[in-house]
Amino acid sequence: MTLPKAPRIVDEKGATPFVMHRKDRVRFLTGADQLREYRLSSDAGTRRVIASCCNTPVFMEMKGGHWLSLYGQLWPEDALPKLEMRTMTGDLASAEGLPNDVPNLKQHSLSFYARLFGAWVKMGFRNPKIVVGGDLHV
């Protein structure tokens, strides 16, 4: 589903670039009152958070996760963190066209989960809540 006037969030390969950050390091300085959540189904554990003023996807959050997956298209080119890996390439019909500039993981790896766990340890096993202004009704 694409909302009216929403920017494109997938790249030319059909992938969604994410920048993963610990929740305790993310702040919304302006526009936080415009954030709304959207779930693909009523029992979905993952929520997508959108700026309702312009239908821009801002982040995706997994239930129980201590990190946010921020949509990469929001970052200015010179501030976007360097790509470290592609995950879930096993979902592609063919991974033939992917460059070999970084690891192309068919699924999440043990080192990926180790990094997530290490971040959680550094956070003191906390899981800050990110409050938004309600649901997005579409």
PDB file of C-alpha atoms in Angstrom:
ATOM      1  CA  MET A   1       0.000   0.000   0.000  1.00  0.00           C
ATOM      2  CA  THR A   2       1.221   3.486  -0.834  1.00  0.00           C
ATOM      3  CA  LEU A   3      -0.317   6.512   0.825  1.00  0.00           C
ATOM      4  CA  PRO A   4      -1.095   9.635  -1.226  1.00  0.00           C
ATOM      5  CA  LYS A   5       1.952  11.914  -1.715  1.00  0.00           C
ATOM      6  CA  ALA A   6       4.184   9.497   0.215  1.00  0.00           C
ATOM      7  CA  PRO A   7       7.818   9.427  -0.862  1.00  0.00           C
ATOM      8  CA  ARG A   8       9.263   6.250  -2.366  1.00  0.00           C
ATOM      9  CA  ILE A   9      10.899   4.111   0.327  1.00  0.00           C
ATOM     10  CA  VAL A  10      12.289   1.270  -1.763  1.00  0.00           C
ATOM     11  CA  ASP A  11      15.456   1.504  -3.810  1.00  0.00           C
ATOM     12  CA  GLU A  12      16.031   0.502  -7.426  1.00  0.00           C
ATOM     13  CA  LYS A  13      16.463  -3.143  -6.324  1.00  0.00           C
ATOM     14  CA  GLY A  14      13.094  -3.144  -4.547  1.00  0.00           C
ATOM     15  CA  ALA A  15      14.776  -3.169  -1.127  1.00  0.00           C
ATOM     16  CA  THR A  16      13.918  -0.955   1.822  1.00  0.00           C
ATOM     17  CA  PRO A  17      17.090   0.649   3.204  1.00  0.00           C
ATOM     18  CA  PHE A  18      16.996   0.918   6.994  1.00  0.00           C
ATOM     19  CA  VAL A  19      19.290   2.576   9.498  1.00  0.00           C
ATOM     20  CA  MET A  20      19.015   0.702  12.771  1.00  0.00           C
ATOM     21  CA  HIS A  21      19.434   2.720  15.956  1.00  0.00           C
ATOM     22  CA  ARG A  22      19.019   2.071  19.634  1.00  0.00           C
ATOM     23  CA  LYS A  23      15.744   3.556  20.877  1.00  0.00           C
ATOM     24  CA  ASP A  24      17.517   5.439  23.661  1.00  0.00           C
ATOM     25  CA  ARG A  25      19.482   7.400  21.034  1.00  0.00           C
ATOM     26  CA  VAL A  26      16.565   8.553  18.880  1.00  0.00           C
ATOM     27  CA  ARG A  27      14.823  11.891  19.474  1.00  0.00           C
ATOM     28  CA  PHE A  28      12.232  13.677  17.379  1.00  0.00           C
ATOM     29  CA  LEU A  29      12.947  17.373  17.740  1.00  0.00           C
ATOM     30  CA  THR A  30       9.962  18.581  15.711  1.00  0.00           C
ATOM     31  CA  GLY A  31       6.845  16.992  14.293  1.00  0.00           C
ATOM     32  CA  ALA A  32       6.500  14.271  16.932  1.00  0.00           C
ATOM     33  CA  ASP A  33       2.844  15.256  17.332  1.00  0.00           C
ATOM     34  CA  GLN A  34       2.290  14.197  13.694  1.00  0.00           C
ATOM     35  CA  LEU A  35       3.531  10.616  14.167  1.00  0.00           C
ATOM     36  CA  ARG A  36       0.922   7.880  13.719  1.00  0.00           C
ATOM     37  CA  GLU A  37       1.270   4.123  13.736  1.00  0.00           C
ATOM     38  CA  TYR A  38       0.045   1.683  11.133  1.00  0.00           C
ATOM     39  CA  ARG A  39      -0.101  -2.110  11.445  1.00  0.00           C
ATOM     40  CA  LEU A  40      -0.685  -4.484   8.555  1.00  0.00           C
ATOM     41  CA  SER A  41      -3.226  -6.377  10.690  1.00  0.00           C
ATOM     42  CA  SER A  42      -4.823  -5.863  14.081  1.00  0.00           C
ATOM     43  CA  ASP A  43      -2.617  -8.526  15.681  1.00  0.00           C
ATOM     44  CA  ALA A  44       0.645  -7.549  13.941  1.00  0.00           C
ATOM     45  CA  GLY A  45       3.648  -7.219  16.246  1.00  0.00           C
ATOM     46  CA  THR A  46       5.375  -4.771  13.921  1.00  0.00           C
ATOM     47  CA  ARG A  47       4.254  -1.191  13.605  1.00  0.00           C
ATOM     48  CA  ARG A  48       5.187   1.290  10.958  1.00  0.00           C
ATOM     49  CA  VAL A  49       5.247   4.903  12.082  1.00  0.00           C
ATOM     50  CA  ILE A  50       4.343   7.599   9.595  1.00  0.00           C
ATOM     51  CA  ALA A  51       4.357  11.403   9.682  1.00  0.00           C
ATOM     52  CA  SER A  52       0.658  12.016   9.067  1.00  0.00           C
ATOM     53  CA  CYS A  53       1.224  15.535   7.734  1.00  0.00           C
ATOM     54  CA  CYS A  54       2.928  14.243   4.573  1.00  0.00           C
ATOM     55  CA  ASN A  55       2.505  10.426   4.732  1.00  0.00           C
ATOM     56  CA  THR A  56       6.258   9.969   5.081  1.00  0.00           C
ATOM     57  CA  PRO A  57       7.316   6.648   6.644  1.00  0.00           C
ATOM     58  CA  VAL A  58       9.665   7.418   9.534  1.00  0.00           C
ATOM     59  CA  PHE A  59      10.468   4.118  11.239  1.00  0.00           C
ATOM     60  CA  MET A  60       9.450   0.526  11.736  1.00  0.00           C
ATOM     61  CA  GLU A  61       9.402  -1.021  15.200  1.00  0.00           C
ATOM     62  CA  MET A  62       9.175  -4.684  16.115  1.00  0.00           C
ATOM     63  CA  LYS A  63       7.269  -5.630  19.265  1.00  0.00           C
ATOM     64  CA  GLY A  64       9.739  -6.013  22.121  1.00  0.00           C
ATOM     65  CA  GLY A  65      12.600  -4.555  20.099  1.00  0.00           C
ATOM     66  CA  HIS A  66      15.040  -2.147  21.725  1.00  0.00           C
ATOM     67  CA  TRP A  67      15.930  -0.626  18.345  1.00  0.00           C
ATOM     68  CA  LEU A  68      14.190   1.344  15.625  1.00  0.00           C
ATOM     69  CA  SER A  69      14.541   0.649  11.934  1.00  0.00           C
ATOM     70  CA  LEU A  70      14.602   4.182  10.511  1.00  0.00           C
ATOM     71  CA  TYR A  71      13.777   4.506   6.825  1.00  0.00           C
ATOM     72  CA  GLY A  72      17.023   5.326   5.021  1.00  0.00           C
ATOM     73  CA  GLN A  73      15.414   7.631   2.448  1.00  0.00           C
ATOM     74  CA  LEU A  74      15.003  10.264   5.187  1.00  0.00           C
ATOM     75  CA  TRP A  75      18.729  10.760   5.609  1.00  0.00           C
ATOM     76  CA  PRO A  76      20.622  13.361   3.591  1.00  0.00           C
ATOM     77  CA  GLU A  77      23.058  11.564   1.277  1.00  0.00           C
ATOM     78  CA  ASP A  78      26.120  12.901   3.132  1.00  0.00           C
ATOM     79  CA  ALA A  79      24.731  11.868   6.552  1.00  0.00           C
ATOM     80  CA  LEU A  80      23.440   8.392   5.665  1.00  0.00           C
ATOM     81  CA  PRO A  81      25.508   5.803   7.550  1.00  0.00           C
ATOM     82  CA  LYS A  82      27.557   3.490   5.368  1.00  0.00           C
ATOM     83  CA  LEU A  83      25.818   0.305   4.234  1.00  0.00           C
ATOM     84  CA  GLU A  84      27.170  -2.618   6.258  1.00  0.00           C
ATOM     85  CA  MET A  85      25.045  -5.550   5.071  1.00  0.00           C
ATOM     86  CA  ARG A  86      21.929  -6.578   3.211  1.00  0.00           C
ATOM     87  CA  THR A  87      19.656  -8.957   5.085  1.00  0.00           C
ATOM     88  CA  MET A  88      16.781 -11.172   4.049  1.00  0.00           C
ATOM     89  CA  THR A  89      18.009 -11.480   0.465  1.00  0.00           C
ATOM     90  CA  GLY A  90      16.564 -14.986   0.545  1.00  0.00           C
ATOM     91  CA  ASP A  91      13.164 -13.325   0.052  1.00  0.00           C
ATOM     92  CA  LEU A  92      14.215 -12.170  -3.417  1.00  0.00           C
ATOM     93  CA  ALA A  93      13.156 -14.134  -6.478  1.00  0.00           C
ATOM     94  CA  SER A  94      16.812 -13.845  -7.574  1.00  0.00           C
ATOM     95  CA  ALA A  95      19.784 -12.308  -5.791  1.00  0.00           C
ATOM     96  CA  GLU A  96      21.818 -12.343  -9.018  1.00  0.00           C
ATOM     97  CA  GLY A  97      21.797  -8.576  -9.511  1.00  0.00           C
ATOM     98  CA  LEU A  98      23.023  -7.689  -6.032  1.00  0.00           C
ATOM     99  CA  PRO A  99      26.501  -6.174  -5.866  1.00  0.00           C
ATOM    100  CA  ASN A 100      29.120  -7.831  -3.669  1.00  0.00           C
ATOM    101  CA  ASP A 101      30.111  -4.586  -1.937  1.00  0.00           C
ATOM    102  CA  VAL A 102      28.777  -5.818   1.426  1.00  0.00           C
ATOM    103  CA  PRO A 103      27.572  -9.209   2.698  1.00  0.00           C
ATOM    104  CA  ASN A 104      24.254 -10.253   1.122  1.00  0.00           C
ATOM    105  CA  LEU A 105      22.723 -12.363   3.873  1.00  0.00           C
ATOM    106  CA  LYS A 106      19.828 -14.670   3.011  1.00  0.00           C
ATOM    107  CA  GLN A 107      18.516 -14.127   6.536  1.00  0.00           C
ATOM    108  CA  HIS A 108      19.732 -12.492   9.729  1.00  0.00           C
ATOM    109  CA  SER A 109      23.079 -13.881  10.859  1.00  0.00           C
ATOM    110  CA  LEU A 110      24.412 -14.811  14.268  1.00  0.00           C
ATOM    111  CA  SER A 111      26.687 -11.734  14.194  1.00  0.00           C
ATOM    112  CA  PHE A 112      23.641  -9.561  13.420  1.00  0.00           C
ATOM    113  CA  TYR A 113      21.853 -10.887  16.513  1.00  0.00           C
ATOM    114  CA  ALA A 114      25.051 -10.573  18.575  1.00  0.00           C
ATOM    115  CA  ARG A 115      25.255  -6.872  17.677  1.00  0.00           C
ATOM    116  CA  LEU A 116      21.607  -6.368  18.658  1.00  0.00           C
ATOM    117  CA  PHE A 117      22.194  -8.142  21.956  1.00  0.00           C
ATOM    118  CA  GLY A 118      25.351  -6.111  22.615  1.00  0.00           C
ATOM    119  CA  ALA A 119      23.414  -2.890  22.093  1.00  0.00           C
ATOM    120  CA  TRP A 120      20.729  -4.097  24.508  1.00  0.00           C
ATOM    121  CA  VAL A 121      23.391  -4.844  27.141  1.00  0.00           C
ATOM    122  CA  LYS A 122      24.772  -1.304  26.716  1.00  0.00           C
ATOM    123  CA  MET A 123      21.224   0.009  27.209  1.00  0.00           C
ATOM    124  CA  GLY A 124      20.982  -1.793  30.555  1.00  0.00           C
ATOM    125  CA  PHE A 125      18.390  -4.224  29.103  1.00  0.00           C
ATOM    126  CA  ARG A 126      15.910  -1.368  28.819  1.00  0.00           C
ATOM    127  CA  ASN A 127      13.350  -0.994  26.056  1.00  0.00           C
ATOM    128  CA  PRO A 128      12.263   2.661  25.897  1.00  0.00           C
ATOM    129  CA  LYS A 129       8.743   3.275  24.649  1.00  0.00           C
ATOM    130  CA  ILE A 130       8.287   5.536  21.642  1.00  0.00           C
ATOM    131  CA  VAL A 131       4.899   7.200  22.039  1.00  0.00           C
ATOM    132  CA  VAL A 132       3.060   8.373  18.947  1.00  0.00           C
ATOM    133  CA  GLY A 133      -0.186  10.305  18.479  1.00  0.00           C
ATOM    134  CA  GLY A 134      -2.421   7.340  17.743  1.00  0.00           C
ATOM    135  CA  ASP A 135      -3.290   5.194  14.763  1.00  0.00           C
ATOM    136  CA  LEU A 136      -3.163   6.069  11.101  1.00  0.00           C
ATOM    137  CA  HIS A 137      -6.559   5.280   9.620  1.00  0.00           C
ATOM    138  CA  VAL A 138      -6.424   4.415   5.927  1.00  0.00           C
TER     139      VAL A 138
END
